[in-house]
Tab-separated table of C-alpha atoms and ligand atoms in Angstrom:
chain	number	residue	atom	x	y	z
A	1	MET	CA	64.428	8.642	0.906
A	2	PRO	CA	66.333	11.751	1.316
A	3	VAL	CA	66.288	14.016	-1.594
A	4	ILE	CA	69.631	14.640	-2.839
A	5	CYS	CA	69.790	18.054	-4.323
A	6	ASN	CA	73.699	18.915	-4.367
A	7	ILE	CA	75.009	17.513	-7.632
A	8	MET	CA	78.261	17.381	-6.294
A	9	GLU	CA	76.901	14.501	-3.728
A	10	VAL	CA	75.195	12.829	-6.774
A	11	ILE	CA	78.665	12.840	-8.659
A	12	ASN	CA	80.612	11.353	-5.819
A	13	MET	CA	77.962	8.512	-4.983
A	14	HIS	CA	77.651	6.992	-8.665
A	15	ASN	CA	79.572	4.164	-9.710
A	16	LYS	CA	82.771	4.535	-11.666
A	17	LEU	CA	82.481	3.354	-14.904
A	18	PHE	CA	85.412	0.944	-16.063
A	19	THR	CA	83.192	-0.033	-18.941
A	20	PRO	CA	84.424	0.864	-22.780
A	21	GLY	CA	82.027	3.539	-23.006
A	22	PRO	CA	80.245	5.422	-21.537
A	23	THR	CA	83.463	5.979	-19.807
A	24	GLU	CA	83.864	8.332	-16.497
A	25	VAL	CA	83.430	12.093	-16.990
A	26	ARG	CA	85.233	14.505	-14.699
A	27	PRO	CA	83.227	16.786	-12.644
A	28	GLU	CA	84.685	19.674	-14.181
A	29	LEU	CA	83.360	18.846	-17.556
A	30	LEU	CA	79.750	17.637	-16.203
A	31	LYS	CA	79.596	21.389	-15.034
A	32	GLU	CA	80.416	22.727	-18.795
A	33	LEU	CA	77.133	20.896	-19.871
A	34	SER	CA	75.001	23.514	-17.585
A	35	HIS	CA	76.189	26.375	-19.326
A	36	PRO	CA	73.877	28.992	-20.653
A	37	GLN	CA	73.035	27.940	-24.070
A	38	ILE	CA	74.117	29.838	-26.985
A	39	HIS	CA	72.448	30.357	-30.235
A	40	HIS	CA	74.059	28.402	-33.269
A	41	ARG	CA	73.354	31.275	-35.892
A	42	THR	CA	75.728	33.638	-33.929
A	43	GLU	CA	79.052	34.764	-33.963
A	44	GLU	CA	79.511	33.264	-30.568
A	45	PHE	CA	79.071	29.762	-32.139
A	46	VAL	CA	80.831	30.485	-34.855
A	47	GLU	CA	83.786	31.365	-32.449
A	48	LEU	CA	83.381	27.641	-30.451
A	49	TYR	CA	83.138	25.970	-33.972
A	50	ASP	CA	86.357	27.270	-34.978
A	51	PHE	CA	88.231	26.483	-31.922
A	52	LEU	CA	86.905	23.033	-32.337
A	53	GLN	CA	88.052	22.468	-35.569
A	54	LEU	CA	91.493	23.670	-34.782
A	55	TYR	CA	92.116	21.578	-31.716
A	56	LEU	CA	90.371	18.266	-33.785
A	57	LYS	CA	92.840	18.915	-36.140
A	58	LYS	CA	95.544	18.811	-34.105
A	59	LEU	CA	94.175	15.420	-32.167
A	60	LEU	CA	93.849	13.734	-35.644
A	61	PHE	CA	97.115	15.116	-37.276
A	62	THR	CA	94.866	16.374	-40.440
A	63	GLU	CA	93.853	19.259	-42.603
A	64	ASN	CA	90.700	17.892	-42.946
A	65	PRO	CA	87.732	19.414	-41.837
A	66	VAL	CA	86.007	17.662	-39.040
A	67	PHE	CA	82.667	17.509	-39.055
A	68	ILE	CA	80.081	17.276	-35.848
A	69	PHE	CA	77.265	15.086	-35.853
A	70	SER	CA	74.270	15.108	-33.677
A	71	SER	CA	74.208	11.392	-33.294
A	72	SER	CA	76.031	8.431	-31.524
A	73	SER	CA	79.018	7.167	-34.009
A	74	THR	CA	76.698	4.393	-35.001
A	75	GLY	CA	74.761	7.594	-37.392
A	76	ALA	CA	78.383	9.003	-38.893
A	77	MET	CA	79.241	5.297	-39.652
A	78	GLU	CA	76.014	5.371	-41.638
A	79	ALA	CA	76.927	8.677	-43.158
A	80	ALA	CA	80.428	7.063	-44.246
A	81	VAL	CA	78.658	4.290	-46.364
A	82	THR	CA	75.747	5.937	-47.768
A	83	ASN	CA	78.041	8.866	-49.018
A	84	GLY	CA	81.394	6.900	-49.755
A	85	VAL	CA	80.555	4.116	-51.999
A	86	LYS	CA	79.618	4.320	-55.473
A	87	LYS	CA	80.553	0.833	-56.615
A	88	ARG	CA	81.041	-1.757	-54.036
A	89	CYS	CA	82.345	-1.500	-50.361
A	90	LEU	CA	84.540	-3.939	-48.563
A	91	ASN	CA	83.372	-4.435	-45.163
A	92	LEU	CA	86.334	-5.661	-42.817
A	93	VAL	CA	84.938	-7.737	-40.057
A	94	ASN	CA	86.658	-9.257	-36.751
A	95	GLY	CA	84.386	-7.923	-34.227
A	96	ALA	CA	81.132	-6.806	-33.233
A	97	PHE	CA	81.571	-3.355	-34.820
A	98	GLY	CA	83.159	-4.555	-37.773
A	99	GLU	CA	79.977	-6.641	-38.569
A	100	ARG	CA	77.751	-3.535	-37.873
A	101	TRP	CA	79.711	-1.633	-40.580
A	102	HIS	CA	78.427	-4.466	-42.959
A	103	GLU	CA	74.905	-4.612	-41.273
A	104	ILE	CA	74.897	-0.632	-42.190
A	105	ALA	CA	75.583	-1.148	-45.478
A	106	VAL	CA	73.380	-3.940	-46.243
A	107	MET	CA	70.322	-2.196	-44.722
A	108	ASN	CA	71.086	1.200	-46.752
A	109	GLY	CA	71.167	-0.833	-49.911
A	110	VAL	CA	74.912	-0.434	-50.542
A	111	PRO	CA	76.509	-2.815	-52.510
A	112	CYS	CA	79.133	-4.492	-50.584
A	113	ASP	CA	80.955	-7.797	-49.312
A	114	LYS	CA	82.055	-9.024	-45.865
A	115	PHE	CA	85.524	-10.035	-45.517
A	116	GLU	CA	85.665	-11.689	-42.215
A	117	ILE	CA	88.399	-13.543	-40.001
A	118	PRO	CA	88.156	-15.274	-36.465
A	119	TRP	CA	87.707	-12.451	-33.964
A	120	ASP	CA	90.619	-13.048	-31.872
A	121	LYS	CA	92.902	-12.366	-35.129
A	122	ALA	CA	93.896	-8.894	-36.133
A	123	ILE	CA	93.253	-7.577	-39.803
A	124	LYS	CA	96.590	-7.669	-41.640
A	125	ALA	CA	97.328	-5.901	-44.783
A	126	GLU	CA	98.133	-8.797	-46.807
A	127	MET	CA	94.395	-9.645	-46.446
A	128	VAL	CA	93.413	-6.461	-47.604
A	129	GLU	CA	95.697	-6.244	-50.479
A	130	GLU	CA	94.444	-9.520	-51.729
A	131	GLN	CA	91.164	-8.370	-51.796
A	132	LEU	CA	91.304	-4.959	-53.464
A	133	ALA	CA	93.263	-6.630	-56.204
A	134	SER	CA	90.070	-7.947	-57.542
A	135	GLY	CA	89.469	-4.409	-58.383
A	136	LYS	CA	85.508	-4.611	-57.437
A	137	TYR	CA	85.737	-2.030	-54.567
A	138	ASP	CA	85.744	1.809	-54.082
A	139	ALA	CA	85.799	1.854	-50.770
A	140	VAL	CA	87.046	-0.222	-47.482
A	141	THR	CA	85.425	0.004	-43.853
A	142	LEU	CA	87.993	-1.083	-40.966
A	143	VAL	CA	87.402	-0.762	-37.015
A	144	SER	CA	90.431	0.681	-35.824
A	145	ASN	CA	90.137	-0.789	-32.355
A	146	ASP	CA	87.154	-3.177	-31.838
A	147	THR	CA	85.801	-2.771	-28.469
A	148	SER	CA	83.973	-6.056	-28.471
A	149	THR	CA	87.286	-8.043	-28.521
A	150	GLY	CA	89.928	-5.640	-27.495
A	151	VAL	CA	91.770	-6.153	-31.181
A	152	LEU	CA	93.548	-3.167	-32.100
A	153	ASN	CA	94.081	-3.432	-35.956
A	154	PRO	CA	97.256	-2.103	-37.855
A	155	VAL	CA	95.551	0.843	-39.611
A	156	LYS	CA	98.661	2.732	-40.944
A	157	GLU	CA	99.742	-0.577	-42.745
A	158	ILE	CA	96.077	-1.174	-43.874
A	159	GLY	CA	96.244	2.231	-44.953
A	160	GLU	CA	99.430	1.929	-46.705
A	161	VAL	CA	97.964	-0.553	-49.330
A	162	ILE	CA	94.596	1.125	-49.791
A	163	LYS	CA	96.902	4.381	-50.726
A	164	LYS	CA	97.752	2.337	-53.707
A	165	TYR	CA	94.236	2.445	-55.216
A	166	ASP	CA	93.388	6.140	-56.348
A	167	ASP	CA	89.765	5.631	-56.343
A	168	VAL	CA	89.557	3.411	-52.917
A	169	LEU	CA	88.497	5.212	-49.883
A	170	PHE	CA	89.178	4.399	-46.464
A	171	LEU	CA	86.635	4.619	-43.797
A	172	VAL	CA	87.715	3.721	-40.147
A	173	ASP	CA	85.770	3.465	-37.079
A	174	ALA	CA	88.246	4.759	-34.243
A	175	VAL	CA	85.314	4.998	-31.605
A	176	SER	CA	87.318	3.553	-28.776
A	177	ALA	CA	90.682	4.822	-30.150
A	178	MET	CA	90.641	8.381	-30.823
A	179	ALA	CA	91.757	10.392	-27.810
A	180	GLY	CA	93.482	7.246	-26.201
A	181	THR	CA	95.505	5.930	-29.197
A	182	GLU	CA	97.700	7.890	-31.659
A	183	ILE	CA	95.706	8.117	-34.973
A	184	ARG	CA	97.785	10.244	-37.859
A	185	VAL	CA	94.791	10.659	-40.466
A	186	ASP	CA	96.929	12.521	-43.393
A	187	GLU	CA	99.751	10.191	-42.895
A	188	TRP	CA	97.768	6.797	-43.285
A	189	GLY	CA	95.542	8.160	-45.825
A	190	ILE	CA	92.059	7.742	-43.856
A	191	ASP	CA	88.996	9.351	-45.803
A	192	MET	CA	86.738	9.499	-42.698
A	193	CYS	CA	87.984	8.816	-39.215
A	194	LEU	CA	84.909	8.893	-36.900
A	195	ALA	CA	84.239	9.018	-33.151
A	196	GLY	CA	81.714	9.345	-30.592
A	197	LEU	CA	82.508	11.439	-27.189
A	198	GLN	CA	81.542	9.023	-24.768
A	199	LYS	CA	84.667	6.740	-25.263
A	200	ALA	CA	88.423	7.745	-24.791
A	201	PHE	CA	87.351	11.566	-25.130
A	202	ALA	CA	85.376	10.770	-21.533
A	203	LEU	CA	82.572	12.812	-22.106
A	204	PRO	CA	78.764	12.260	-22.186
A	205	ALA	CA	77.125	10.742	-25.313
A	206	GLY	CA	75.402	12.208	-27.963
A	207	LEU	CA	77.943	14.101	-30.282
A	208	THR	CA	80.290	12.323	-33.257
A	209	VAL	CA	83.305	13.666	-34.657
A	210	ALA	CA	84.781	12.778	-38.081
A	211	SER	CA	87.451	14.039	-40.264
A	212	VAL	CA	86.379	14.090	-43.703
A	213	SER	CA	88.501	13.773	-46.748
A	214	GLU	CA	88.179	16.153	-50.081
A	215	ARG	CA	88.184	12.690	-51.812
A	216	LEU	CA	85.252	11.587	-49.604
A	217	LEU	CA	83.347	14.741	-50.380
A	218	LYS	CA	83.846	14.718	-54.324
A	219	ARG	CA	82.690	10.690	-54.044
A	220	ALA	CA	79.509	12.146	-51.965
A	221	GLU	CA	78.576	14.604	-54.630
A	222	GLU	CA	78.561	11.485	-57.352
A	223	VAL	CA	76.666	8.960	-55.384
A	224	GLU	CA	72.680	8.654	-55.553
A	225	LYS	CA	71.397	10.471	-52.555
A	226	ARG	CA	70.344	8.306	-49.688
A	227	SER	CA	70.098	10.600	-46.574
A	228	TYR	CA	68.963	14.098	-45.766
A	229	TYR	CA	70.346	13.916	-42.311
A	230	PHE	CA	73.496	12.313	-43.038
A	231	ASN	CA	74.840	14.262	-45.724
A	232	LEU	CA	78.339	15.334	-46.118
A	233	PRO	CA	77.879	17.693	-49.220
A	234	LEU	CA	75.285	19.880	-46.941
A	235	MET	CA	77.371	19.305	-43.801
A	236	TYR	CA	80.394	20.866	-45.748
A	237	LYS	CA	78.091	23.638	-47.087
A	238	TYR	CA	77.719	24.662	-43.664
A	239	HIS	CA	80.720	23.796	-42.217
A	240	LYS	CA	82.464	26.681	-44.553
A	241	LYS	CA	80.452	29.159	-42.677
A	242	SER	CA	81.300	27.312	-39.306
A	243	GLN	CA	78.072	25.960	-38.448
A	244	THR	CA	76.048	22.861	-38.617
A	245	PRO	CA	72.964	22.524	-41.166
A	246	VAL	CA	70.990	21.386	-38.109
A	247	THR	CA	70.970	22.008	-34.292
A	248	PRO	CA	74.189	20.695	-32.836
A	249	PRO	CA	74.298	19.583	-29.277
A	250	ILE	CA	75.864	22.588	-27.977
A	251	PRO	CA	76.413	21.358	-24.099
A	252	GLN	CA	78.135	18.793	-25.720
A	253	MET	CA	80.219	21.055	-27.926
A	254	LEU	CA	80.869	23.209	-24.892
A	255	ALA	CA	82.400	20.236	-22.814
A	256	LEU	CA	84.391	18.974	-25.717
A	257	LYS	CA	85.930	22.456	-25.953
A	258	LYS	CA	87.059	22.325	-21.944
A	259	GLN	CA	88.155	18.544	-22.877
A	260	LEU	CA	90.208	19.335	-25.971
A	261	GLU	CA	92.091	22.443	-24.072
A	262	TYR	CA	92.827	19.854	-21.448
A	263	ILE	CA	93.913	17.129	-23.760
A	264	ILE	CA	96.204	19.210	-25.993
A	265	ASP	CA	97.392	21.956	-23.920
A	266	LYS	CA	97.615	20.692	-20.359
A	267	GLU	CA	98.070	16.901	-20.480
A	268	GLY	CA	99.886	16.763	-23.977
A	269	LEU	CA	98.740	14.393	-26.356
A	270	GLU	CA	102.063	12.382	-26.092
A	271	ALA	CA	101.702	12.064	-22.303
A	272	ARG	CA	97.765	11.137	-22.915
A	273	PHE	CA	98.911	8.225	-25.252
A	274	LYS	CA	101.704	7.085	-22.653
A	275	ARG	CA	99.318	7.175	-19.835
A	276	HIS	CA	96.982	5.019	-22.064
A	277	GLN	CA	99.837	2.609	-22.876
A	278	GLU	CA	100.593	2.374	-19.285
A	279	MET	CA	97.268	1.428	-17.862
A	280	ALA	CA	96.977	-1.194	-20.831
A	281	SER	CA	100.385	-2.882	-19.846
A	282	CYS	CA	99.130	-2.786	-16.254
A	283	VAL	CA	95.612	-4.603	-16.937
A	284	GLN	CA	97.532	-7.032	-19.427
A	285	GLU	CA	100.065	-8.134	-16.830
A	286	TRP	CA	97.339	-8.619	-14.319
A	287	ALA	CA	95.522	-10.437	-16.923
A	288	LEU	CA	98.213	-12.559	-17.969
A	289	LYS	CA	99.096	-13.513	-14.405
A	290	TYR	CA	95.337	-14.618	-13.161
A	291	PHE	CA	93.485	-15.305	-16.769
A	292	ASP	CA	94.376	-15.123	-20.497
A	293	ILE	CA	94.006	-12.306	-23.154
A	294	TYR	CA	91.519	-12.561	-26.031
A	295	PRO	CA	93.063	-11.125	-28.759
A	296	GLU	CA	96.551	-12.438	-30.406
A	297	LYS	CA	99.956	-11.059	-29.245
A	298	GLY	CA	101.082	-7.926	-30.773
A	299	TYR	CA	97.510	-6.373	-31.499
A	300	TRP	CA	96.431	-5.804	-27.887
A	301	SER	CA	94.006	-2.635	-27.559
A	302	GLN	CA	95.646	0.423	-25.603
A	303	THR	CA	91.971	1.197	-24.552
A	304	VAL	CA	90.396	-1.773	-23.324
A	305	THR	CA	91.594	-5.371	-22.539
A	306	CYS	CA	89.110	-8.455	-23.243
A	307	ILE	CA	90.055	-11.101	-20.652
A	308	VAL	CA	89.487	-14.703	-21.279
A	309	ASN	CA	87.314	-16.145	-18.323
A	310	THR	CA	89.634	-19.145	-17.717
A	311	ARG	CA	88.646	-19.631	-13.966
A	312	GLY	CA	85.216	-19.510	-14.925
A	313	ILE	CA	83.814	-16.965	-12.790
A	314	SER	CA	80.222	-15.510	-12.854
A	315	VAL	CA	81.227	-12.149	-14.556
A	316	SER	CA	77.780	-10.652	-13.586
A	317	GLU	CA	78.220	-11.682	-9.912
A	318	LEU	CA	81.693	-10.132	-9.905
A	319	ASN	CA	80.380	-6.718	-11.394
A	320	LYS	CA	77.279	-7.231	-8.591
A	321	GLN	CA	79.998	-7.315	-5.825
A	322	LEU	CA	82.023	-4.511	-7.761
A	323	VAL	CA	78.683	-2.032	-7.535
A	324	GLU	CA	77.540	-2.851	-4.621
A	325	ARG	CA	80.700	-2.926	-2.458
A	326	TYR	CA	82.855	-0.379	-4.344
A	327	HIS	CA	80.542	1.606	-6.638
A	328	CYS	CA	82.679	0.673	-9.715
A	329	MET	CA	81.732	-1.693	-12.976
A	330	ILE	CA	83.446	-3.476	-15.622
A	331	ALA	CA	81.952	-4.880	-18.585
A	332	ASP	CA	81.018	-8.487	-19.346
A	333	GLY	CA	81.947	-10.077	-23.112
A	334	TYR	CA	80.094	-8.656	-25.800
A	335	GLY	CA	77.494	-10.507	-27.589
A	336	GLU	CA	78.742	-14.553	-27.911
A	337	LEU	CA	81.693	-13.655	-25.481
A	338	LYS	CA	79.448	-12.856	-22.734
A	339	ASN	CA	80.780	-14.914	-19.376
A	340	LYS	CA	83.390	-16.492	-21.640
A	341	CYS	CA	85.218	-13.187	-21.501
A	342	PHE	CA	84.907	-10.036	-19.791
A	343	ARG	CA	86.179	-6.384	-20.443
A	344	ILE	CA	88.066	-3.786	-18.345
A	345	ALA	CA	88.111	-0.245	-20.077
A	346	HIS	CA	91.383	1.679	-19.509
A	347	MET	CA	90.466	4.729	-21.486
A	348	GLY	CA	89.485	8.269	-21.065
A	349	ASP	CA	90.692	10.379	-17.820
A	350	MET	CA	91.333	7.050	-15.955
A	351	THR	CA	94.829	7.086	-14.011
A	352	LEU	CA	97.205	4.109	-13.450
A	353	GLN	CA	96.190	4.546	-9.764
A	354	ASP	CA	92.480	4.051	-10.519
A	355	ILE	CA	93.131	1.136	-12.527
A	356	LYS	CA	95.560	-0.482	-9.861
A	357	GLY	CA	92.859	0.181	-7.237
A	358	LEU	CA	90.256	-1.758	-9.220
A	359	LEU	CA	92.666	-4.749	-9.700
A	360	ALA	CA	92.928	-4.967	-6.364
A	361	VAL	CA	89.580	-4.562	-5.418
A	362	ILE	CA	88.797	-7.406	-7.975
A	363	ASN	CA	91.588	-9.811	-6.336
A	364	ASP	CA	89.823	-9.174	-3.000
A	365	ILE	CA	86.351	-10.067	-4.369
A	366	LEU	CA	87.677	-13.322	-6.289
A	367	ALA	CA	90.268	-14.303	-3.506
A	368	LEU	CA	93.020	-13.997	-6.119
A	369	GLU	CA	96.930	-13.554	-4.909
B	401	PLP	C1	80.690	1.959	-28.927
B	401	PLP	C2	81.417	1.814	-30.172
B	401	PLP	C3	80.308	1.893	-31.583
B	401	PLP	C4	78.961	2.554	-31.162
B	401	PLP	O1	78.952	3.627	-30.815
B	401	PLP	P1	77.437	4.438	-30.757
B	401	PLP	O2	77.961	5.776	-30.169
B	401	PLP	O3	76.789	3.603	-29.701
B	401	PLP	O4	76.795	4.180	-31.687
B	401	PLP	C5	80.554	1.706	-32.683
B	401	PLP	N1	82.365	1.477	-33.002
B	401	PLP	C6	83.109	1.015	-32.006
B	401	PLP	C7	84.293	0.721	-32.085
B	401	PLP	C8	82.669	1.272	-30.591
B	401	PLP	O5	83.618	0.873	-29.440
């Protein structure tokens, strides 16, 4: 076996990821990770932190601070329910990650109820309205884009309903939507909007960002303390000094700076969202021609398509062929949907050309015409 010592050789021979996280990371961003470390209690770090604030606020259309979590997305979900619920939490579930919100609440001893609908359907504003009318809840959890099913829930409309209740917080997992789909945090009334970087940001895993509203910070002061690591008031105290309470993942922060410059100044938000829409349409058209699409119409994700395996192909065999012959990879159905569905991610820095190439290769493997 020859020893590979050139990083570019390694990058060139890897399997290209068309999976809904982690996603492909551009070599330019990988290089940022090997930047010499900067100390997190220095002026240089403060500048980096302030830059990230400015650009993350632009990305999310918000005036709220955006906290940096040294954890995957699930950690920030845990922070949301342990800091944001005093009375009782309503967990809206129509997929595996909605279910995860509920499990997190249960395991942390946070009072909660699950409202579950069939996973191929979107959660509608009327359903939330009906649940909130009970007056039992002071927080609602929702997954914007459930990566397990490819359903894009109507976050804006649900936000309109929640806004009618002064004391109800809106906690949104936007993991596979943020940086690929437009999210207007302030306009839609989102109190916490979180996402890990390994999905549509197209960066390595390990850092999660989350906007946090004043209402949520006030609530967090009032709830019984449950966690030291995921303590929003403590994070806010350091945020005001443009720092984090714990040593943050500095390499990822440097890569995030580079990527935010690219997303906002170079590509532009509008162009980025349009590119995602175009890639999604391309995969949807292909899926309808040869297979079927899992979610109900009108709520298809712009970042990942969950395709029904109507032809009864072996998804693992398809993936094996993709890896061995073409050095690329898609995702099987999630959990119970394994082999009943498969998923193609079209998020991050993928191009329409990449997607067309992938579909052509799948057609070749499956002998589809
Ligand atoms: C990937 C994903 C998660 C979990 O993210 P981790 O970074 O693995 O903790 C949560 N929610 C959604 C919608 C996801 O796509």
